[in-house]
Coordinates of C-alpha atoms in Angstrom, one line a residue:
M222 CA 7.9 9.6 -32.7
Y223 CA 6.5 6.3 -31.6
I224 CA 2.7 6.1 -31.6
P225 CA 1.2 3.0 -30.0
D226 CA -1.0 0.8 -32.2
L227 CA -3.9 -0.4 -30.0
A228 CA -4.4 -3.5 -32.2
P229 CA -1.0 -4.4 -33.5
V230 CA -1.7 -8.2 -33.8
G231 CA -3.4 -8.6 -37.1
G232 CA -5.7 -5.6 -36.4
S233 CA -7.5 -7.7 -33.8
L234 CA -8.1 -5.9 -30.5
V235 CA -8.9 -9.3 -28.7
A236 CA -5.7 -11.0 -29.9
S237 CA -3.7 -7.9 -29.1
A238 CA -5.1 -7.7 -25.6
I239 CA -4.2 -11.4 -25.0
I240 CA -0.6 -10.8 -26.1
A241 CA -0.5 -7.5 -24.1
A242 CA -1.5 -9.4 -21.0
L243 CA 1.4 -11.9 -21.2
P244 CA 3.7 -9.9 -18.9
L245 CA 1.1 -9.7 -16.2
L246 CA 0.3 -13.4 -16.5
T247 CA 4.0 -14.2 -16.4
V248 CA 4.4 -12.3 -13.0
F249 CA 1.3 -13.8 -11.4
I250 CA 1.9 -17.4 -12.6
A251 CA 5.6 -17.2 -11.5
L252 CA 4.5 -15.9 -8.1
G253 CA 1.3 -17.9 -7.5
V254 CA 1.9 -21.1 -9.3
L255 CA 5.6 -21.6 -9.8
R256 CA 6.4 -20.0 -6.5
W257 CA 9.4 -18.1 -7.8
K258 CA 11.0 -15.5 -5.7
A259 CA 9.5 -12.0 -6.3
H260 CA 12.6 -10.6 -8.0
W261 CA 12.8 -13.4 -10.5
S262 CA 9.1 -13.1 -11.2
G263 CA 9.5 -9.3 -11.7
L264 CA 12.5 -9.7 -14.0
A265 CA 10.7 -12.5 -16.0
G266 CA 7.7 -10.2 -16.5
L267 CA 9.9 -7.3 -17.5
L268 CA 11.6 -9.5 -20.1
V269 CA 8.3 -10.6 -21.5
A270 CA 7.1 -7.0 -21.6
L271 CA 10.1 -5.9 -23.6
V272 CA 9.7 -8.8 -26.1
V273 CA 6.0 -7.9 -26.5
A274 CA 6.8 -4.2 -26.9
I275 CA 9.5 -4.8 -29.5
A276 CA 8.1 -7.8 -31.4
A277 CA 4.3 -7.2 -31.3
Y278 CA 4.0 -3.5 -30.9
R279 CA 7.0 -2.7 -33.0
M280 CA 8.4 -0.2 -30.5
P281 CA 12.0 0.8 -31.3
V282 CA 14.4 -1.3 -29.2
E283 CA 16.1 1.7 -27.7
L284 CA 12.8 3.3 -26.7
A285 CA 11.6 0.1 -25.1
F286 CA 14.8 -0.2 -23.0
L287 CA 14.8 3.5 -22.1
S288 CA 11.2 3.1 -20.9
G289 CA 12.4 0.3 -18.7
T290 CA 15.2 2.4 -17.3
E291 CA 12.8 5.2 -16.4
G292 CA 10.5 2.8 -14.6
F293 CA 13.5 1.1 -12.9
V294 CA 14.7 4.5 -11.5
F295 CA 11.1 5.4 -10.5
G296 CA 10.9 2.1 -8.5
I297 CA 14.1 3.1 -6.6
F298 CA 13.1 6.7 -6.1
P299 CA 10.5 7.6 -4.8
I300 CA 9.0 4.1 -4.1
M301 CA 11.8 2.2 -2.4
W302 CA 13.2 5.4 -1.0
I303 CA 10.0 5.6 1.1
V304 CA 10.1 2.0 2.2
I305 CA 13.8 2.0 3.1
N306 CA 13.3 5.0 5.4
A307 CA 10.0 3.7 6.8
I308 CA 11.7 0.4 7.9
W309 CA 14.8 2.3 9.1
L310 CA 12.6 4.4 11.4
Y311 CA 11.3 1.2 12.9
E312 CA 14.8 -0.2 13.3
L313 CA 15.8 2.9 15.2
T314 CA 13.2 2.0 17.8
V315 CA 14.7 -1.4 18.1
A316 CA 18.2 0.0 18.4
S317 CA 17.1 2.3 21.2
G318 CA 15.4 -0.4 23.2
R319 CA 12.0 1.3 22.8
F320 CA 10.5 -1.6 20.8
E321 CA 9.3 -3.5 23.8
D322 CA 7.9 -0.3 25.3
L323 CA 5.8 0.1 22.1
R324 CA 4.4 -3.3 22.5
R325 CA 3.4 -2.6 26.1
V326 CA 1.8 0.7 25.2
I327 CA -0.3 -1.1 22.6
N328 CA -1.2 -3.8 25.1
G329 CA -2.4 -0.9 27.4
V330 CA -5.1 -0.1 24.9
S331 CA -6.1 -3.8 24.5
D332 CA -4.1 -7.0 25.0
D333 CA -6.3 -8.8 22.6
P334 CA -4.4 -9.4 19.4
R335 CA -7.5 -9.4 17.3
I336 CA -8.4 -5.9 18.5
Q337 CA -4.7 -4.8 18.1
A338 CA -4.9 -5.9 14.5
I339 CA -7.9 -3.6 14.0
I340 CA -6.3 -0.6 15.8
I341 CA -2.9 -0.9 14.2
A342 CA -3.5 -2.2 10.7
F343 CA -6.9 -0.5 10.0
C344 CA -7.1 2.7 12.1
F345 CA -3.4 3.7 12.4
G346 CA -2.6 2.2 9.0
G347 CA -5.4 4.3 7.5
L348 CA -4.0 7.4 9.0
L349 CA -0.5 6.7 7.6
E350 CA -2.1 6.0 4.2
A351 CA -3.9 9.3 4.4
L352 CA -0.7 11.2 5.1
A353 CA 2.0 9.3 3.4
G354 CA 0.8 6.4 1.2
F355 CA 3.2 4.7 -1.3
G356 CA 3.9 1.6 0.9
A357 CA 4.8 3.3 4.1
P358 CA 1.6 2.1 6.0
V359 CA 2.3 -1.5 5.0
A360 CA 5.9 -1.3 6.1
I361 CA 5.3 0.4 9.4
T362 CA 2.2 -1.4 10.6
G363 CA 3.6 -4.8 9.5
V364 CA 6.4 -4.6 12.0
M365 CA 4.1 -3.2 14.6
L366 CA 1.9 -6.2 14.3
M367 CA 4.9 -8.4 14.8
A368 CA 5.7 -6.4 17.9
V369 CA 2.5 -7.6 19.5
G370 CA 3.1 -11.3 18.6
F371 CA 1.7 -11.9 15.1
T372 CA 3.6 -14.3 12.8
A373 CA 5.3 -12.7 9.8
L374 CA 3.0 -14.3 7.3
R375 CA -0.2 -13.4 9.2
A376 CA 1.0 -9.8 9.8
A377 CA 1.8 -9.3 6.1
A378 CA -1.6 -10.6 5.0
V379 CA -3.5 -8.5 7.6
V380 CA -1.8 -5.2 6.7
L381 CA -2.2 -5.7 3.0
L382 CA -5.9 -6.4 3.4
A383 CA -6.3 -3.4 5.8
N384 CA -4.5 -1.1 3.3
T385 CA -7.5 -1.4 0.9
A386 CA -10.0 0.8 2.8
P387 CA -8.1 4.1 2.7
V388 CA -6.2 3.9 -0.6
A389 CA -8.6 5.9 -2.8
F390 CA -8.2 9.0 -0.5
G391 CA -4.6 8.2 0.3
A392 CA -1.7 10.7 0.3
I393 CA -4.2 13.6 0.7
A394 CA -6.5 12.2 -2.0
T395 CA -3.8 12.2 -4.7
P396 CA -5.5 9.4 -6.8
I397 CA -8.7 11.4 -7.0
I398 CA -7.1 14.7 -7.7
T399 CA -5.0 13.1 -10.4
A400 CA -8.2 11.7 -12.0
G401 CA -9.8 15.1 -11.9
K402 CA -6.9 16.8 -13.6
L403 CA -6.8 14.3 -16.4
T404 CA -10.6 14.3 -17.1
D405 CA -11.5 17.9 -16.3
I406 CA -14.2 16.5 -14.0
D407 CA -14.3 18.4 -10.7
Y408 CA -12.3 16.2 -8.3
H409 CA -14.8 17.0 -5.6
D410 CA -17.5 15.2 -7.7
I411 CA -15.2 12.2 -8.2
G412 CA -14.4 12.1 -4.5
A413 CA -18.0 12.2 -3.6
M414 CA -18.8 9.3 -5.9
V415 CA -15.8 7.3 -4.6
G416 CA -17.3 8.1 -1.1
H417 CA -20.4 6.3 -2.2
Q418 CA -18.4 3.1 -3.2
T419 CA -15.4 2.4 -1.1
P420 CA -17.2 2.8 2.3
L421 CA -19.4 -0.1 1.4
L422 CA -16.3 -2.2 1.3
A423 CA -14.5 -0.6 4.2
V424 CA -17.4 -1.4 6.6
F425 CA -16.5 -5.1 6.2
V426 CA -12.7 -4.8 6.3
P427 CA -12.2 -4.9 10.1
T428 CA -14.3 -8.1 10.1
F429 CA -12.2 -9.6 7.4
L430 CA -9.0 -8.7 9.4
V431 CA -10.3 -10.6 12.4
L432 CA -11.0 -13.6 10.2
L433 CA -7.4 -13.4 8.9
A434 CA -6.0 -12.9 12.4
D435 CA -7.9 -15.6 14.3
G436 CA -10.5 -17.3 12.1
R437 CA -14.2 -17.7 12.8
R438 CA -13.4 -18.4 16.5
G439 CA -11.9 -15.0 16.8
L440 CA -14.8 -13.4 14.9
R441 CA -17.3 -14.8 17.4
D442 CA -15.4 -13.1 20.2
V443 CA -14.8 -9.6 18.8
W444 CA -17.3 -9.1 16.0
P445 CA -19.0 -6.2 17.9
I446 CA -16.0 -3.9 17.8
A447 CA -15.1 -5.0 14.3
V448 CA -18.6 -4.0 13.1
V449 CA -18.6 -0.7 15.1
V450 CA -15.2 0.4 13.9
G451 CA -16.0 -0.6 10.3
V452 CA -19.3 1.3 10.4
A453 CA -17.6 4.4 12.0
F454 CA -14.9 4.5 9.3
A455 CA -17.4 3.9 6.5
V456 CA -19.9 6.5 7.6
T457 CA -17.3 9.1 8.3
Q458 CA -15.6 8.4 4.9
W459 CA -19.0 8.8 3.2
V460 CA -19.9 12.0 5.0
S461 CA -16.4 13.6 4.7
A462 CA -16.0 12.8 1.0
T463 CA -19.5 14.1 0.2
F464 CA -19.8 17.2 2.4
I465 CA -16.6 18.1 4.2
S466 CA -13.3 17.6 2.4
V467 CA -12.0 15.1 -0.1
E468 CA -8.4 15.7 0.9
L469 CA -9.1 15.1 4.6
T470 CA -11.4 12.2 4.2
D471 CA -9.1 9.4 5.3
I472 CA -7.6 11.5 8.2
I473 CA -11.1 12.2 9.6
A474 CA -12.3 8.6 9.1
S475 CA -9.2 7.0 10.6
L476 CA -9.2 9.3 13.7
V477 CA -12.9 8.8 14.2
S478 CA -12.7 5.0 13.9
L479 CA -9.7 5.0 16.3
A480 CA -11.6 7.2 18.8
V481 CA -14.7 4.9 18.6
A482 CA -12.6 1.8 19.2
V483 CA -10.9 3.4 22.3
V484 CA -14.2 4.6 23.8
M485 CA -15.9 1.3 23.1
L486 CA -13.1 -0.6 24.9
R487 CA -13.8 1.4 28.0
F488 CA -17.3 -0.1 28.2
W489 CA -16.9 -3.5 26.5
Q490 CA -14.2 -6.2 26.5
P491 CA -14.1 -9.3 24.3
T492 CA -13.7 -12.8 25.5
G493 CA -11.0 -15.2 24.4
G494 CA -8.2 -12.7 24.2
T495 CA -5.7 -14.7 26.3
A496 CA -6.4 -17.9 24.3
A497 CA -6.0 -16.1 21.0
A498 CA -2.7 -14.6 22.2
E499 CA -1.5 -18.1 23.2
R500 CA -2.5 -19.5 19.8
L501 CA -0.6 -16.8 18.0
G502 CA 2.3 -17.3 20.3
V503 CA 2.5 -21.0 19.5
E504 CA 2.2 -20.2 15.8
R505 CA 4.9 -17.5 16.1
R506 CA 7.3 -19.9 17.9
N507 CA 6.8 -22.5 15.2
E508 CA 7.5 -19.9 12.6
L509 CA 10.7 -18.8 14.3
T510 CA 11.8 -22.5 14.7
A511 CA 11.2 -23.1 11.0
L512 CA 13.3 -20.0 10.2
G513 CA 16.1 -21.3 12.4
E514 CA 15.7 -18.5 15.0
D515 CA 16.1 -18.8 18.8
V516 CA 12.7 -18.6 20.5
N517 CA 12.0 -16.4 23.5
D518 CA 9.0 -14.3 24.3
G519 CA 7.4 -14.5 20.8
G520 CA 10.4 -13.4 18.9
V521 CA 11.8 -10.7 21.1
Q522 CA 14.8 -11.7 23.1
R523 CA 16.0 -9.7 26.1
T524 CA 19.7 -9.7 26.7
S525 CA 22.0 -7.7 28.9
G526 CA 22.1 -4.2 27.4
A527 CA 20.4 -5.1 24.2
T528 CA 17.1 -6.1 22.6
R529 CA 17.0 -8.4 19.6
V530 CA 14.1 -8.8 17.3
T531 CA 14.1 -12.2 15.6
G532 CA 12.5 -13.3 12.4
G533 CA 11.3 -9.8 11.6
G534 CA 12.2 -6.9 9.5
G535 CA 14.7 -5.4 11.8
V536 CA 18.5 -5.8 12.0
A537 CA 19.7 -9.0 13.4
A538 CA 21.1 -7.7 16.7
V539 CA 21.3 -4.1 17.8
A540 CA 22.7 -2.3 20.8
G541 CA 20.4 -0.6 23.3
P542 CA 19.3 -0.4 26.9
A543 CA 17.9 -3.5 28.6
V544 CA 14.1 -3.8 28.8
D545 CA 12.6 -4.0 32.3
D546 CA 9.2 -4.9 33.6
E547 CA 8.4 -1.8 35.6
A548 CA 5.2 0.1 34.9
L549 CA 5.5 2.5 32.0
G550 CA 5.3 6.1 33.0
A551 CA 4.1 9.0 30.9
R552 CA 7.6 9.7 29.6
R553 CA 8.3 6.2 28.5
T554 CA 4.9 5.9 26.9
L555 CA 5.5 9.2 25.0
M556 CA 9.0 8.0 23.9
A557 CA 7.7 4.7 22.7
L558 CA 5.0 6.5 20.5
F559 CA 7.3 9.4 19.6
P560 CA 8.4 8.1 16.1
Y561 CA 4.9 7.5 15.0
L562 CA 3.5 10.7 16.5
L563 CA 6.4 12.6 14.8
V564 CA 5.6 11.0 11.4
I565 CA 1.9 12.2 11.7
V566 CA 3.0 15.7 12.7
V567 CA 5.7 16.0 9.9
F568 CA 3.3 14.7 7.2
A569 CA 0.4 16.8 8.4
V570 CA 2.6 20.0 8.2
A571 CA 4.0 19.0 4.8
K572 CA 0.7 18.0 3.3
L573 CA -1.8 20.3 4.9
L574 CA -0.1 23.6 5.5
T575 CA -0.2 25.4 2.1
P576 CA 3.0 27.5 2.5
V577 CA 5.0 24.4 3.4
K578 CA 3.4 22.3 0.8
S579 CA 4.1 24.9 -1.9
F580 CA 7.7 25.3 -0.7
L581 CA 8.4 21.6 -0.9
A582 CA 6.7 21.3 -4.3
D583 CA 8.9 24.2 -5.6
T584 CA 12.0 22.1 -4.9
D585 CA 10.9 19.3 -7.2
V586 CA 13.1 18.8 -10.3
T587 CA 11.6 17.7 -13.6
I588 CA 14.0 15.6 -15.7
N589 CA 13.1 15.0 -19.3
W590 CA 14.2 11.4 -19.7
P591 CA 17.3 11.4 -22.0
G592 CA 16.6 9.8 -25.4
L593 CA 12.9 9.2 -24.5
D594 CA 11.2 12.5 -23.8
G595 CA 9.4 13.8 -26.9
Q596 CA 9.8 10.4 -28.7
I597 CA 6.7 8.7 -27.2
A598 CA 3.1 9.6 -28.0
T599 CA -0.2 8.5 -26.5
A600 CA -2.6 6.4 -28.5
S601 CA -4.4 9.6 -29.5
G602 CA -1.2 11.0 -31.0
K603 CA -0.4 13.5 -28.3
V604 CA 3.1 13.8 -26.9
S605 CA 3.3 11.7 -23.7
T606 CA 4.2 13.4 -20.5
S607 CA 5.1 10.1 -18.8
T608 CA 8.6 10.6 -20.1
Q609 CA 9.2 13.4 -17.7
Y610 CA 10.6 12.1 -14.4
A611 CA 9.8 14.2 -11.3
F612 CA 12.6 14.1 -8.8
G613 CA 11.0 15.3 -5.5
W614 CA 14.2 15.1 -3.5
L615 CA 12.8 17.1 -0.6
S616 CA 9.0 16.7 -1.0
S617 CA 9.1 12.9 -1.3
P618 CA 7.5 11.0 1.6
G619 CA 10.8 9.1 1.8
T620 CA 12.7 12.2 2.5
L621 CA 10.2 13.3 5.1
L622 CA 10.6 9.9 6.8
L623 CA 14.4 10.3 6.6
I624 CA 14.1 13.7 8.4
S625 CA 11.8 12.1 11.0
G626 CA 14.4 9.3 11.4
V627 CA 17.2 11.7 12.1
I628 CA 15.1 13.5 14.7
V629 CA 14.2 10.2 16.3
A630 CA 17.9 9.1 16.5
L631 CA 18.8 12.4 18.2
V632 CA 15.9 12.2 20.7
Y633 CA 16.7 8.5 21.4
R634 CA 20.3 9.5 21.9
L635 CA 21.6 7.3 19.1
S636 CA 24.7 8.6 17.4
L637 CA 24.3 9.6 13.8
V638 CA 27.1 7.2 13.0
E639 CA 25.2 4.3 14.5
A640 CA 22.0 5.5 12.8
G641 CA 23.8 5.6 9.5
R642 CA 25.2 2.1 10.0
I643 CA 21.7 0.8 10.6
W644 CA 20.5 2.6 7.5
V645 CA 23.3 1.1 5.3
A646 CA 22.6 -2.4 6.8
N647 CA 19.0 -1.9 6.0
V648 CA 19.7 -1.1 2.4
V649 CA 21.9 -4.1 2.0
K650 CA 19.3 -6.3 3.6
M651 CA 16.7 -4.9 1.2
R652 CA 18.7 -5.3 -2.0
Y653 CA 16.4 -8.0 -3.5
S654 CA 13.3 -6.0 -2.5
I655 CA 14.8 -3.0 -4.3
L656 CA 15.5 -5.1 -7.4
T657 CA 11.9 -6.5 -7.3
V658 CA 10.1 -3.2 -7.1
A659 CA 12.4 -1.6 -9.6
A660 CA 11.8 -4.5 -12.1
V661 CA 8.0 -4.3 -11.6
L662 CA 8.0 -0.5 -12.2
A663 CA 10.2 -1.0 -15.3
L664 CA 7.7 -3.6 -16.5
A665 CA 4.8 -1.1 -15.8
Y666 CA 6.5 1.7 -17.8
V667 CA 7.3 -0.6 -20.8
M668 CA 3.7 -1.8 -20.8
N669 CA 2.3 1.7 -20.5
Q670 CA 4.5 3.5 -23.0
S671 CA 4.4 0.8 -25.6
G672 CA 0.6 0.7 -25.5
Q673 CA 0.1 -2.7 -23.9
T674 CA -1.9 -1.5 -20.9
I675 CA -4.2 0.7 -23.0
T676 CA -4.9 -2.1 -25.4
I677 CA -6.2 -4.2 -22.5
G678 CA -8.2 -1.3 -21.2
T679 CA -9.7 -0.5 -24.6
W680 CA -10.7 -4.1 -25.1
I681 CA -12.5 -4.3 -21.7
A682 CA -14.1 -0.9 -22.4
G683 CA -15.7 -2.3 -25.5
A684 CA -18.4 -4.1 -23.5
G685 CA -20.9 -1.3 -24.0
A686 CA -23.6 -0.8 -21.3
A687 CA -22.2 -3.8 -19.5
F688 CA -18.9 -2.0 -19.0
A689 CA -20.3 -0.4 -15.8
F690 CA -20.0 -3.9 -14.3
L691 CA -16.4 -4.3 -15.6
S692 CA -15.0 -0.8 -15.1
P693 CA -13.5 -1.4 -11.6
I694 CA -11.4 -4.2 -13.2
L695 CA -9.3 -1.5 -15.0
G696 CA -8.4 0.2 -11.8
W697 CA -7.7 -3.1 -10.2
L698 CA -5.5 -4.1 -13.1
G699 CA -3.7 -0.7 -13.2
T700 CA -2.9 -0.8 -9.5
A701 CA -1.9 -4.4 -9.6
V702 CA 0.7 -3.5 -12.2
T703 CA 2.0 -0.3 -10.8
G704 CA 1.3 -0.6 -7.1
S705 CA -0.3 2.8 -7.1
D706 CA -4.0 3.9 -7.4
T707 CA -2.7 7.3 -8.7
S708 CA -0.9 5.5 -11.5
A709 CA -4.0 3.4 -12.3
N710 CA -6.0 6.7 -12.7
A711 CA -3.2 8.2 -14.8
L712 CA -3.5 5.1 -17.1
F713 CA -7.3 4.7 -17.3
A714 CA -9.2 7.7 -16.0
T715 CA -9.6 9.3 -19.5
L716 CA -10.4 5.9 -21.0
Q717 CA -13.2 5.4 -18.4
Q718 CA -14.5 8.8 -19.2
T719 CA -14.6 8.2 -22.9
A720 CA -16.2 4.7 -22.5
G721 CA -18.9 6.2 -20.3
Q722 CA -19.7 8.9 -22.9
K723 CA -20.0 6.4 -25.7
A724 CA -22.1 3.9 -23.6
G725 CA -24.4 6.5 -22.1
I726 CA -23.1 5.9 -18.6
D727 CA -22.2 8.7 -16.2
P728 CA -18.5 9.3 -16.8
T729 CA -18.0 10.4 -13.1
L730 CA -19.3 7.1 -12.0
L731 CA -16.8 5.2 -14.1
V732 CA -13.8 7.4 -13.2
A733 CA -14.7 6.9 -9.6
A734 CA -15.0 3.1 -10.2
N735 CA -11.5 3.1 -11.6
T736 CA -10.3 4.7 -8.4
S737 CA -12.3 2.3 -6.2
G738 CA -11.1 -0.7 -8.3
G739 CA -7.5 0.3 -7.5
V740 CA -8.3 0.0 -3.8
V741 CA -8.7 -3.7 -4.0
G742 CA -5.9 -4.3 -6.5
K743 CA -3.1 -2.8 -4.3
M744 CA -2.8 -5.9 -2.0
I745 CA -1.7 -8.1 -4.9
S746 CA 0.7 -5.7 -6.5
P747 CA 4.2 -7.3 -6.6
Q748 CA 5.5 -4.0 -5.4
N749 CA 3.3 -4.0 -2.3
L750 CA 3.9 -7.8 -1.7
T751 CA 7.6 -7.1 -1.7
I752 CA 7.2 -4.2 0.7
A753 CA 5.2 -6.3 3.1
A754 CA 7.6 -9.3 2.8
T755 CA 10.6 -7.0 3.5
A756 CA 9.0 -5.4 6.5
V757 CA 8.2 -8.6 8.2
G758 CA 11.3 -10.6 7.2
L759 CA 9.8 -12.9 4.6
L760 CA 11.9 -11.7 1.7
G761 CA 11.8 -14.4 -1.0
R762 CA 8.4 -15.7 0.2
E763 CA 6.2 -13.2 -1.5
S764 CA 4.4 -16.0 -3.3
E765 CA 3.1 -17.3 0.0
I766 CA 1.7 -13.9 0.9
F767 CA 0.2 -13.6 -2.6
R768 CA -1.7 -16.8 -2.2
K769 CA -2.9 -15.6 1.2
V770 CA -4.5 -12.4 -0.2
I771 CA -5.4 -13.1 -3.8
W772 CA -8.8 -14.5 -3.1
W773 CA -9.7 -11.6 -0.8
S774 CA -8.7 -9.2 -3.6
I775 CA -10.8 -11.0 -6.2
G776 CA -13.8 -11.4 -3.9
L777 CA -13.8 -7.6 -3.1
L778 CA -13.4 -6.8 -6.8
I779 CA -16.4 -8.9 -7.7
A780 CA -18.5 -7.1 -5.0
L781 CA -17.3 -3.7 -6.2
C782 CA -18.1 -4.6 -9.9
L783 CA -21.7 -5.6 -8.8
L784 CA -22.0 -2.4 -6.8
V785 CA -20.9 -0.1 -9.7
G786 CA -23.0 -2.0 -12.2
L787 CA -26.1 -1.6 -10.0
Q788 CA -25.3 2.1 -9.4
S789 CA -25.5 2.6 -13.1
T790 CA -29.0 1.1 -13.1
V791 CA -31.3 0.3 -10.2
L792 CA -29.1 2.0 -7.6
S793 CA -28.7 5.2 -9.5
W794 CA -30.2 7.0 -6.5
M795 CA -26.8 6.4 -4.8
V796 CA -25.0 8.6 -7.4
P797 CA -24.5 12.0 -5.8

């Protein structure tokens, strides 16, 4: 059995941590500096991870490659299975001709693109994260922002930043529940602590979204609603996590913030919305021209009997009824919103109704990875359970999205043959995205099972009392590598607990800090960058999106590190 050596390079933890970080440095330098395409960056990082595992950590060659294969498959299912079906659901709305209706419905709430960014990316995206998670919010809200006129690059950056606020409590609080199971700390206590950290970031996220959407000029126009929505989300998240329900925290916070936005817009309207829409329109047309697309109405062309979305994540040209300019009635409004309302209902039933949730969980199949299971131990010498692959063929959010898509196709009167053709075309179009995410997850599995990730974590945890200021970095790092806050907790929650006990710091605070750190690391994960790029039609330009969001991620991480450090000392009154 292979047992990872935490300090394989000359017995030095520092030198070993530097070597262990090489795969991550390879990915980030390839993306941010060399501007390689994401799939080449991911494959290069995977190659370096394999070399480090075999040469430095002396992991048997066959186990290193088998670890990579497990991660590769995990990247395809469930991760890309979710994204494929999320984008397919959107493409069905295009094929049916309902895409333009959706834009007009959103305009009915507010025709100001800055406010639309808050409502779609922050409020609705938060609800999707609460129910589905795993990339679905980024994929769906990215194309929705393009529907209201955002450029592909700006839409991708906005949805990635917006996806920070709800991540800790996403997928019905899965990251927090996972941390509780691993540490034997009551997950309600962890959730309450996270609820005293992430809301202090979430309160500013709508303001940051406006800055990304329209700069300081836009912020001057719409700051009141940005502040009100941010405060509503943060306060509700705080109260729900502490007193109501950890599992329902993001659902409640997202619905409350959405309701507050709608009510406020009945009494207050921003200035400069038309000018902002014109600026975004010019930017969108310039982007389409650079992409070699025909320009008409911000990227949506109306043709006889068809609607074509250009420069986005949808299929190139699809059949469907012509779009007209008559006022939308209740039926057309409902039909335009139907796919997204259906997703909310399906996920609410699957995640919140215990009998349904239990039934779906019982259909999961556990596969002991051939040649790997039982051959890998953790650093403590215990047999690793990470070699057991869970195949949730029915319970996966991707399957629930597939079921939703079939229902949408039937309701929209698309033949299943046509819907299937669109699905296949979608998979072909996303082939490089699938390769990227699979390569990144293979890299993550090799790093995790060989001991590279835990070496980095152990080195950072050696900071003693100062570790409180550094603890969110582990969550940030783990989520950046795996694309999942749940996975980051699986990697580091126990380490955070042990470090806290040794340094005399409340372990619950540090485990929560790991979860909160993952919140701000998700936007720079190569996995999420690829999902965003695929959704908005910028496949191969992930490096541009990375450079757009990296400083936001680092800035929020620094703020979170200061907060957690102070909560361990002068702000200890904040610890529930």
